[in-house]
Amino acid sequence: MNIKGRIAPGNLGDRTFGFILRFFSWATIALFLGMLVFLAQLSWEAIQTYGPKFWAGTDWNPPMEEFGAAPFIVGTLASSLIAVLIAAPVSVGTAVFLREIAPRQLSSFVAFLVELLAAIPSVVYGLWGVFVLAPVMRDQVQPFLAEWFGPETYFASALGHLATAFIYPFSLIGNLFGVWQISLSELSVKMMAIAHGLFDGPPLGLGLLTSGVVLAIMIIPTVTALSREVLMTVPDSVREGALGLGATRWEMIRIALLRTARAGLVGSVILGLGRAIGETMAVTMVIGNRNVIPNSLFEPAQTMASVIANEYNESDGLHLSSLAFVGLSLFLIALFVNLFARLLVRYLERGRYA
Amino acid sequence: MALDVSPEFNQKTGMGNLDGQNLEVEQKQIALETQKLSAWFGDHHVVKEISLSVEKNDVFALIGPSGCGKSTFIRCLNRLHEEGEGARVSGDVLIQGIGKSGGRENIYRSGVDPVSVRRRIGMVFQKPNPFPGLSIFENVASGLRLAQVVRRSVLEEVVETSLKQAALWDEVKDKLKKPGTSLSGGQQQRLCIARALAVRPQILLMDEPTSALDPISTARIEELVMKLRGEVTVMIVTHNMQQAARISSQTAFFLMGELVEVGPTNRIFTKPKESKTEQYITGRFG
């Protein structure tokens, strides 16, 4: 399959062309490494001052020259997670609808619209978030969520128990190695506090939840378009195999379409996640910009991208260096997510084509 | 199970290909009968008022040049044709034992659920199409899972029997957890046959099952079909006339969507009544 043509040594045209191609390929790699070096250089002061403790530090206080990135890491991960939790089912569902259920003309028309949505600049989504979504969140959605899932609801208690049960085995391992000393009751109290605080507090409109929703709406077009492409690659013969076996339409979607396209669908969701992690403008506009780890999804927060956008303009010295360190960390997280996505897709696809 | 006839009965009745003069006609059961079956793709009339009947547990071959409507015809027999865009069917298909009473029922009667029809009629396609997301075991078990069979012991037993029936068991018994698509093309096709057989269909439709395979895999599948005679009614579409002659007892010749001639295979290949049949089997067109 992989035939590599050798560049004929004597032919000047071939040699020049080969040189140009090689130059551009290496230039990409150089650019990547150059960015890494530049960021490391700029953040050197902060790296020397804090080291890895930078990521655990919860205080970010420029006037006092105190810098810890934990609030932003939490903000980025939480808002992206909310975005993916909303966007993944919506996008995959839409893609299945477009592939399987909608008539062909409607399908291509809607697919076209979806791709148009992907072209809207993020600042426009931000404006919409501030002036349309935030009031709706404040007046309708958040009061509703607080009532059904807020403090002292069955949902919060159940979630707290579930989280305790899920994390307890890990805490045992932590105990074993002495890195994390916590008893079951302490763990339970902590988890309960988190669960009951999730939808607590005054509905402000601007905050973590709203930024997650805006991010979800921003990545839905991308993830939908990619998922649709992935589903289109499932051969009709596989679908017919399921139908011929007496599968209903839903069963066919499950065993022939989704199972076959599983790897690609996960890949498209993770590409969306990557976009959500790095998104800056829209998030900065709706997240509320508060440099503290939020206790509630209603509270204002700050992401790694938004803190850089907010503060780089009036920063210098250790502050600037710390911002660069946040940027470097974001770079690494994005890299890690991509790497993880590739490994996951490869794992899911193993042995698929022999 | 389709095995409600004694082996002796099959020996007497299943050999209509000897000379076409089987005297025990009245004992034969009809597994499937089509009455003026027509099919369209949009305005294109691809199957034109076909009426024919197929004996139970027999092997019935459909031959004819490309585009003659034979594939579309058998795709009408399990109501798969109608899934295509702009596809339409008219006429009746009567199948033995599909209805609740166990009598003959028209699968195109209004109110018949195509899904329930397809659960009773297996289909093997031109291109091997195992489900890529599923293991070998789960591929064979998929039809049972659709029928809500969940007992592990039952599944294991049926998967083993079906794979043995499809002559694939010895090759895959140590790697049932590997993906179905990790097998070779011929193995994949036998896997698809095992998948179809696992639900014990009364009728097995095969749409050019060997056209994508090499000669050795083809021979194995032909052997398999011959072994299935007497257990299940097989309708096989084939491009390969030698194949039809080798494995079927009845043959129908299709041309331009019409049924030109149908009869015992031996007679069709030795003394065709229609000149078009003769021209086709002697290779003058097609």
XYZ file of C-alpha atoms in Angstrom:
640
model
C 0.000 0.000 0.000
C 2.600 2.449 1.082
C 4.848 2.902 -1.849
C 7.379 5.638 -1.406
C 8.684 6.990 -4.633
C 12.395 7.637 -4.533
C 13.482 11.009 -5.689
C 15.642 10.436 -8.714
C 19.091 11.792 -7.848
C 19.820 13.205 -11.273
C 16.608 15.063 -11.980
C 16.825 18.720 -10.923
C 13.061 19.291 -11.003
C 12.437 16.260 -8.792
C 15.152 17.357 -6.409
C 13.853 20.903 -6.080
C 10.308 19.679 -5.580
C 11.458 17.154 -2.987
C 13.377 19.843 -1.179
C 10.362 22.173 -1.054
C 8.091 19.443 0.299
C 10.627 18.422 2.898
C 11.097 22.044 3.912
C 7.375 22.573 4.533
C 7.039 19.324 6.476
C 9.928 20.235 8.738
C 8.624 23.784 9.040
C 5.424 22.454 10.620
C 7.385 20.499 13.174
C 9.660 23.459 13.814
C 6.667 25.711 14.347
C 5.253 23.292 16.899
C 8.522 23.039 18.802
C 9.093 26.775 18.467
C 5.747 27.510 20.117
C 6.583 25.162 22.942
C 9.996 26.756 23.466
C 8.580 30.271 23.277
C 5.895 29.493 25.855
C 8.385 27.773 28.134
C 10.728 30.763 27.880
C 8.026 33.292 28.599
C 6.751 31.279 31.568
C 10.210 30.453 32.890
C 9.979 32.802 35.867
C 6.675 31.265 36.960
C 7.939 27.737 36.380
C 10.948 28.472 38.599
C 8.835 30.137 41.269
C 6.044 27.580 41.520
C 6.942 24.391 39.658
C 4.138 21.806 39.458
C 2.503 23.389 42.540
C 1.286 26.067 40.135
C -1.452 23.670 38.970
C -2.631 22.979 42.517
C -2.581 26.574 43.735
C -6.068 27.926 44.249
C -5.231 31.599 44.667
C -4.747 33.957 41.769
C -4.092 37.388 43.109
C -2.056 39.698 40.842
C -1.693 42.622 43.289
C -0.276 40.250 45.920
C 1.878 38.477 43.315
C 0.238 35.158 44.128
C -0.468 32.840 41.245
C -2.124 29.403 41.171
C -3.849 27.981 38.122
C -6.275 25.522 39.721
C -9.363 27.762 39.321
C -8.753 28.040 35.578
C -7.984 24.352 35.091
C -11.211 23.514 36.907
C -13.084 26.149 34.886
C -11.774 24.855 31.566
C -12.415 21.203 32.349
C -15.838 21.820 33.876
C -17.146 24.067 31.111
C -15.829 21.732 28.416
C -17.313 18.721 30.163
C -20.724 20.389 30.373
C -20.409 21.273 26.691
C -19.582 17.710 25.670
C -22.306 16.191 27.862
C -24.865 18.365 26.090
C -23.357 18.314 22.612
C -22.526 14.617 22.201
C -26.057 13.181 22.370
C -27.549 16.104 20.439
C -24.955 15.906 17.674
C -24.912 12.137 17.279
C -28.715 12.102 17.409
C -28.917 14.753 14.708
C -26.394 12.907 12.582
C -28.367 9.655 12.874
C -31.533 11.530 11.954
C -29.868 13.055 8.901
C -28.419 9.737 7.818
C -31.301 7.403 8.528
C -34.603 9.112 8.952
C -34.737 12.395 7.069
C -35.552 12.261 3.356
C -32.462 12.832 1.264
C -33.229 16.409 0.209
C -34.072 17.555 3.710
C -30.971 15.776 4.957
C -28.563 17.577 2.655
C -30.281 20.902 3.277
C -30.065 20.546 7.059
C -26.486 19.318 6.784
C -25.696 22.463 4.828
C -27.273 24.653 7.507
C -25.363 22.824 10.224
C -22.108 23.483 8.423
C -23.048 27.155 8.079
C -23.486 27.323 11.853
C -19.906 26.162 12.234
C -18.790 29.237 10.331
C -20.297 31.773 12.755
C -17.490 33.634 14.580
C -17.253 32.847 18.252
C -17.652 36.483 19.292
C -21.132 36.375 17.770
C -21.972 33.342 19.857
C -20.641 35.296 22.820
C -22.913 38.260 22.108
C -25.882 35.939 21.758
C -24.879 34.263 25.004
C -24.754 37.531 26.913
C -27.927 39.108 25.566
C -30.199 36.159 24.821
C -29.069 33.039 26.614
C -27.943 34.564 29.924
C -31.342 36.172 30.747
C -33.137 32.929 29.855
C -30.732 30.975 32.039
C -31.218 33.460 34.881
C -35.004 33.646 34.736
C -36.063 30.189 33.559
C -33.435 27.483 33.477
C -31.480 28.069 36.655
C -34.509 28.449 38.972
C -35.878 25.222 37.485
C -32.581 23.377 37.954
C -32.241 24.686 41.515
C -35.695 23.406 42.363
C -35.241 19.886 40.997
C -31.521 19.248 41.330
C -30.389 21.869 43.836
C -29.499 21.517 47.529
C -31.653 19.195 49.633
C -33.111 17.414 46.600
C -33.192 13.652 46.086
C -31.106 14.121 42.964
C -28.288 15.797 44.881
C -28.298 13.112 47.602
C -28.318 10.312 45.061
C -25.511 11.962 43.128
C -23.493 12.379 46.335
C -23.877 8.704 47.228
C -23.030 7.639 43.705
C -19.921 9.791 43.607
C -18.818 8.451 46.996
C -19.290 4.861 45.860
C -17.408 5.580 42.663
C -14.460 7.354 44.246
C -14.142 5.222 47.390
C -12.069 2.460 45.718
C -9.637 5.089 44.471
C -9.333 6.557 47.950
C -8.471 3.086 49.263
C -5.642 2.883 46.767
C -4.632 6.395 47.831
C -4.609 5.300 51.459
C -2.515 2.259 50.611
C 0.224 4.389 49.143
C -0.213 7.121 51.724
C -0.779 9.820 49.141
C -4.413 10.484 49.981
C -5.542 9.921 53.569
C -9.300 10.093 53.757
C -11.883 8.002 55.552
C -15.153 6.883 54.030
C -17.210 9.276 56.163
C -14.984 12.217 55.306
C -15.194 11.334 51.640
C -18.956 11.032 51.844
C -19.272 14.433 53.516
C -17.135 16.003 50.799
C -19.030 14.388 47.960
C -22.355 15.357 49.517
C -21.191 18.958 49.824
C -20.190 19.011 46.168
C -23.401 17.331 45.001
C -25.669 19.588 47.021
C -23.720 22.663 45.944
C -23.843 21.897 42.234
C -27.021 23.860 41.551
C -26.844 26.143 44.577
C -26.714 29.892 44.800
C -28.454 32.811 43.166
C -29.236 32.457 39.453
C -26.916 35.033 37.939
C -27.213 34.082 34.319
C -23.512 34.512 33.658
C -21.352 31.682 34.931
C -19.981 28.206 34.436
C -23.226 26.584 33.312
C -24.024 29.283 30.773
C -20.545 29.120 29.297
C -20.925 25.315 29.050
C -24.197 25.751 27.175
C -22.699 28.323 24.796
C -19.743 26.013 24.193
C -22.126 23.133 23.528
C -23.994 25.169 20.947
C -20.686 26.150 19.361
C -19.383 22.610 19.022
C -22.674 20.963 18.018
C -22.307 21.969 14.330
C -18.752 20.624 14.146
C -19.546 17.386 15.934
C -22.754 16.887 13.953
C -21.032 17.424 10.616
C -18.196 15.065 11.527
C -20.567 12.429 12.925
C -22.671 12.602 9.782
C -19.583 12.044 7.659
C -18.624 9.102 9.835
C -22.088 7.561 9.574
C -22.037 8.020 5.804
C -19.012 5.731 5.635
C -20.987 2.798 7.052
C -21.700 0.682 3.975
C -25.323 0.107 2.983
C -24.546 -3.605 2.896
C -24.071 -3.618 6.670
C -27.354 -1.791 7.209
C -29.133 -4.225 4.899
C -27.565 -7.117 6.775
C -29.249 -5.927 9.935
C -32.577 -5.259 8.232
C -32.435 -8.658 6.524
C -31.973 -10.249 9.919
C -35.234 -8.742 11.080
C -33.904 -5.711 12.889
C -36.280 -2.819 13.373
C -35.020 0.548 12.261
C -33.831 1.411 15.758
C -32.133 -1.968 16.197
C -30.431 -1.531 12.852
C -29.186 1.908 13.931
C -27.837 0.366 17.111
C -26.115 -2.785 15.864
C -25.174 -1.790 12.331
C -24.746 1.966 12.346
C -23.602 3.087 15.794
C -21.525 0.012 16.581
C -19.773 0.182 13.244
C -19.115 3.893 13.473
C -18.279 3.886 17.200
C -14.648 4.816 16.831
C -15.338 7.645 14.428
C -18.139 9.025 16.564
C -15.936 9.085 19.652
C -13.277 10.781 17.561
C -15.650 13.488 16.409
C -16.863 14.155 19.948
C -13.284 14.486 21.162
C -12.470 16.896 18.354
C -15.399 18.930 19.637
C -13.994 18.681 23.148
C -10.673 19.963 21.854
C -12.422 22.957 20.369
C -14.324 23.611 23.610
C -11.145 23.482 25.679
C -9.424 26.118 23.592
C -12.418 28.372 22.923
C -11.743 31.840 24.281
C -13.873 34.717 23.116
C -17.399 33.413 23.696
C -16.432 31.920 27.047
C -14.781 35.116 28.215
C -17.997 36.967 27.483
C -20.360 34.687 29.408
C -18.399 32.963 32.168
C -18.361 35.922 34.556
C -14.563 36.071 34.993
C -13.969 35.333 38.652
C -10.623 33.796 39.604
C -11.968 31.312 42.141
C -12.865 27.636 41.984
C -16.657 27.735 41.786
C -18.730 25.641 44.170
C -21.820 25.853 42.037
C -22.448 25.648 38.312
C -24.336 28.946 38.658
C -21.274 30.809 39.915
C -18.993 32.892 37.724
C -15.682 31.232 36.966
C -12.668 31.600 34.705
C -11.077 29.305 32.166
C -7.437 29.070 31.187
C -8.163 30.742 27.871
C -10.360 33.463 29.322
C -7.913 34.504 32.046
C -5.213 35.009 29.439
C -7.536 37.047 27.241
C -8.661 39.111 30.225
C -5.346 39.868 31.851
C -2.451 39.724 29.385
C -2.949 43.369 28.443
C -2.116 44.794 31.855
C 0.375 42.279 33.095
C 4.133 42.157 33.472
C 6.797 40.347 35.408
C 5.661 37.300 37.326
C 2.038 37.954 36.394
C 2.802 37.829 32.666
C 5.030 34.830 33.182
C 2.266 33.062 35.123
C -0.199 33.794 32.318
C 2.263 32.268 29.883
C 2.511 29.254 32.167
C -1.306 28.963 32.016
C -0.994 29.104 28.228
C 1.659 26.406 28.249
C -0.566 24.239 30.450
C -3.499 24.763 28.085
C -1.279 23.803 25.193
C -0.302 20.606 26.988
C -3.892 19.759 27.919
C -5.023 20.234 24.308
C -2.132 18.064 23.185
C -3.029 15.395 25.707
C -6.690 15.394 24.680
C -5.725 14.918 21.045
C -3.296 12.162 21.895
C -5.877 10.453 24.055
C -8.432 10.738 21.241
C -6.093 9.079 18.798
C -5.309 6.232 21.167
C -8.982 5.735 21.938
C -9.968 5.697 18.269
C -7.181 3.248 17.512
C -8.265 1.043 20.418
C -11.885 1.047 19.271
C -10.905 0.342 15.709
C -8.492 -2.488 16.394
C -8.936 -5.455 14.098
C -11.670 -3.716 12.181
C -10.118 -4.012 8.764
C -8.176 -7.140 8.042
C -36.872 -25.731 13.193
C -37.528 -26.402 9.574
C -36.893 -30.097 10.085
C -40.423 -31.268 10.266
C -40.094 -33.699 7.376
C -38.465 -37.083 7.679
C -35.214 -37.712 5.788
C -36.909 -40.383 3.675
C -39.454 -37.860 2.570
C -36.723 -35.521 1.489
C -34.946 -38.191 -0.455
C -38.074 -38.973 -2.360
C -39.120 -35.450 -3.047
C -36.016 -33.343 -3.040
C -34.508 -34.885 -6.121
C -36.696 -33.308 -8.741
C -33.566 -32.471 -10.674
C -33.041 -36.031 -11.850
C -35.283 -35.858 -14.834
C -38.187 -33.619 -14.002
C -40.576 -36.534 -14.032
C -41.060 -36.921 -10.355
C -44.314 -38.729 -9.877
C -44.827 -37.760 -6.279
C -45.839 -34.236 -7.089
C -48.816 -34.298 -4.797
C -46.568 -34.907 -1.775
C -44.450 -31.822 -2.340
C -45.076 -28.866 -0.133
C -44.806 -25.398 -1.523
C -42.641 -23.206 0.691
C -43.074 -20.023 -1.263
C -45.225 -18.821 -4.082
C -45.233 -15.494 -5.874
C -48.249 -14.220 -7.738
C -47.786 -11.487 -10.310
C -44.968 -9.964 -8.307
C -43.758 -6.668 -9.734
C -41.154 -4.267 -8.429
C -40.113 -0.770 -9.380
C -37.291 1.643 -8.737
C -39.069 4.943 -9.259
C -40.524 4.648 -12.767
C -38.236 1.806 -13.707
C -40.179 -1.449 -13.783
C -37.475 -3.991 -12.901
C -39.499 -7.100 -12.002
C -42.507 -7.803 -14.195
C -45.379 -9.901 -12.883
C -43.418 -12.941 -11.836
C -45.413 -15.986 -10.742
C -43.538 -19.024 -9.583
C -43.494 -21.484 -6.728
C -40.674 -23.041 -4.756
C -40.775 -26.428 -3.080
C -40.032 -26.796 0.544
C -36.429 -27.594 1.498
C -35.342 -27.443 -2.114
C -32.572 -25.421 -3.725
C -33.947 -23.031 -6.275
C -31.626 -21.057 -8.535
C -32.295 -17.805 -10.362
C -30.102 -17.125 -13.353
C -29.989 -14.381 -15.918
C -27.770 -11.575 -17.198
C -26.903 -8.535 -15.095
C -29.771 -6.170 -14.556
C -32.427 -8.772 -15.321
C -34.160 -8.181 -12.003
C -33.266 -11.435 -10.264
C -31.660 -9.743 -7.256
C -34.536 -7.317 -6.939
C -36.913 -10.266 -7.177
C -35.457 -12.103 -4.203
C -35.197 -8.863 -2.255
C -38.963 -8.643 -2.600
C -39.335 -12.030 -0.956
C -38.315 -10.738 2.464
C -39.655 -7.236 1.875
C -36.190 -5.725 1.746
C -36.665 -4.109 -1.668
C -39.098 -1.569 -0.246
C -36.395 -0.142 2.051
C -34.708 1.512 -0.933
C -35.614 5.040 -1.918
C -38.374 5.182 -4.541
C -38.848 1.418 -4.396
C -42.302 -0.080 -4.876
C -43.744 -3.586 -5.001
C -47.061 -5.021 -6.150
C -48.415 -8.556 -6.259
C -48.452 -11.282 -3.654
C -45.895 -13.523 -2.005
C -47.364 -16.489 -0.157
C -45.154 -18.158 2.371
C -45.853 -21.344 4.217
C -46.042 -21.064 7.961
C -45.418 -17.357 8.344
C -48.829 -16.631 9.782
C -49.980 -17.424 13.279
C -52.045 -20.392 12.095
C -48.990 -21.922 10.447
C -50.793 -21.818 7.133
C -49.831 -19.929 4.027
C -49.806 -16.215 4.328
C -49.327 -13.313 1.977
C -46.426 -11.270 3.317
C -47.687 -8.228 1.399
C -51.085 -8.353 3.057
C -51.689 -5.046 4.774
C -50.926 -5.241 8.454
C -48.010 -7.652 8.066
C -44.912 -6.262 9.752
C -41.904 -6.539 7.408
C -39.673 -7.046 10.442
C -41.530 -10.224 11.436
C -41.238 -11.503 7.847
C -37.490 -10.917 7.804
C -37.058 -12.779 11.073
C -38.396 -15.915 9.381
C -36.489 -15.533 6.125
C -32.720 -15.387 6.169
C -30.676 -13.475 3.644
C -27.083 -13.706 2.506
C -25.798 -10.855 0.402
C -23.435 -10.478 -2.489
C -20.762 -8.815 -0.424
C -19.981 -10.420 2.938
C -21.399 -7.983 5.484
C -20.610 -9.044 9.035
C -21.278 -6.274 11.557
C -17.903 -4.552 11.964
C -18.487 -3.573 15.579
C -19.277 -7.113 16.704
C -17.201 -10.182 17.461
C -17.564 -13.447 15.549
C -19.719 -14.805 18.357
C -21.892 -11.718 18.555
C -22.314 -11.622 14.793
C -23.809 -15.096 14.797
C -25.823 -14.361 17.922
C -27.123 -11.022 16.634
C -30.327 -12.442 15.161
C -31.083 -14.247 18.414
C -30.411 -11.130 20.403
C -32.886 -9.301 18.190
C -35.364 -12.033 19.087
C -34.692 -11.313 22.787
C -32.787 -14.541 23.426
C -30.423 -13.735 26.287
C -29.590 -17.042 28.003
C -25.871 -17.517 27.570
C -26.115 -21.302 27.327
C -28.697 -21.084 24.558
C -26.672 -18.521 22.662
C -23.495 -20.563 22.937
C -25.215 -23.694 21.735
C -26.884 -22.026 18.764
C -23.713 -20.176 17.770
C -21.761 -23.437 17.767
C -24.429 -25.320 15.801
C -24.785 -22.540 13.273
C -21.059 -22.156 12.760
C -20.788 -25.921 12.288
C -23.637 -25.820 9.811
C -21.808 -23.086 7.951
C -18.594 -25.165 8.021
C -16.751 -22.418 9.851
C -16.615 -23.737 13.419
C -13.212 -25.415 13.200
C -11.606 -22.273 11.820
C -12.999 -19.841 14.371
C -13.717 -21.801 17.547
C -10.574 -20.444 19.223
C -11.184 -16.821 18.309
C -14.868 -16.218 18.804
C -14.107 -12.905 20.479
C -12.199 -11.526 17.512
C -14.049 -9.040 15.286
C -16.095 -10.653 12.534
C -14.342 -8.459 10.006
C -10.940 -9.922 10.914
C -11.775 -13.042 8.880
C -11.012 -13.595 5.199
C -13.683 -12.833 2.603
C -14.787 -16.450 2.232
C -14.882 -16.928 5.989
C -16.856 -13.720 6.362
C -19.430 -14.996 3.908
C -19.751 -18.272 5.816
C -20.063 -16.209 8.988
C -22.948 -14.360 7.363
C -24.521 -17.699 6.433
C -24.141 -18.861 10.045
C -25.690 -15.590 11.192
C -28.659 -16.159 8.884
C -29.040 -19.812 9.920
C -28.845 -19.074 13.637
C -32.444 -17.899 13.762
C -33.598 -21.144 12.032
C -35.207 -19.476 9.038
C -37.659 -21.396 6.881
C -36.228 -19.871 3.767
C -32.695 -18.740 3.024
C -32.285 -16.169 0.269
C -28.820 -15.898 -1.238
C -28.048 -12.997 -3.535
C -24.982 -14.003 -5.550
C -23.239 -15.208 -2.398
C -20.058 -16.284 -4.150
C -19.540 -13.539 -6.694
C -17.012 -11.730 -4.477
C -15.131 -14.904 -3.509
C -12.255 -16.965 -4.852
C -12.870 -20.444 -6.369
C -11.986 -22.375 -3.212
C -14.283 -20.310 -1.001
C -16.942 -20.609 -3.684
C -16.670 -24.394 -3.667
C -17.039 -24.461 0.108
C -20.166 -22.389 -0.023
C -21.621 -24.552 -2.765
C -20.994 -27.634 -0.631
C -22.712 -25.893 2.200
C -25.778 -25.113 0.128
C -25.982 -28.717 -0.985
C -25.810 -29.821 2.636
C -28.622 -27.444 3.536
C -30.972 -29.102 1.074
C -33.615 -30.944 3.029
C -33.246 -28.640 6.017
C -34.139 -25.257 4.653
C -35.551 -23.852 1.440
C -32.767 -22.067 -0.411
C -33.246 -19.529 -3.176
C -29.985 -18.551 -4.751
C -29.320 -15.875 -7.326
C -26.234 -16.600 -9.341
C -24.321 -15.312 -12.323
C -22.573 -18.581 -12.596
C -24.520 -21.102 -14.630
C -22.313 -24.007 -13.660
C -23.050 -23.157 -10.070
C -26.790 -23.255 -10.688
C -26.390 -26.586 -12.474
C -24.317 -28.032 -9.636
C -26.370 -27.094 -6.649
C -29.992 -26.463 -7.555
C -32.870 -28.736 -8.398
C -35.042 -26.043 -9.938
C -33.879 -23.131 -12.023
C -35.621 -20.010 -13.227
C -34.227 -17.923 -16.062
C -34.897 -14.198 -15.897
C -34.475 -11.709 -18.704
C -35.315 -7.997 -18.650
C -37.397 -8.410 -15.530
C -39.465 -11.237 -16.948
C -39.505 -14.910 -16.118
C -38.591 -16.641 -19.350
C -38.552 -20.220 -18.170
C -38.634 -22.208 -14.965
C -38.242 -25.927 -14.421
C -36.020 -28.702 -13.134
C -32.400 -27.645 -13.424
C -31.387 -30.589 -15.566
C -34.043 -29.892 -18.121
C -33.309 -26.153 -18.238
C -29.663 -26.863 -18.986
C -30.164 -29.777 -21.357
C -33.467 -29.242 -23.097
C -34.592 -25.629 -22.630
C -37.968 -24.939 -24.131
C -37.338 -21.291 -24.907
C -34.815 -20.213 -27.483
C -33.710 -17.285 -25.297
C -32.843 -19.680 -22.480
C -30.830 -21.777 -24.852
C -29.014 -18.754 -26.194
C -28.159 -17.608 -22.689
C -26.956 -20.923 -21.339
C -24.859 -21.547 -24.411
C -23.224 -18.188 -23.868
C -24.569 -16.310 -26.846
C -25.427 -13.300 -24.713
C -25.346 -12.203 -21.104
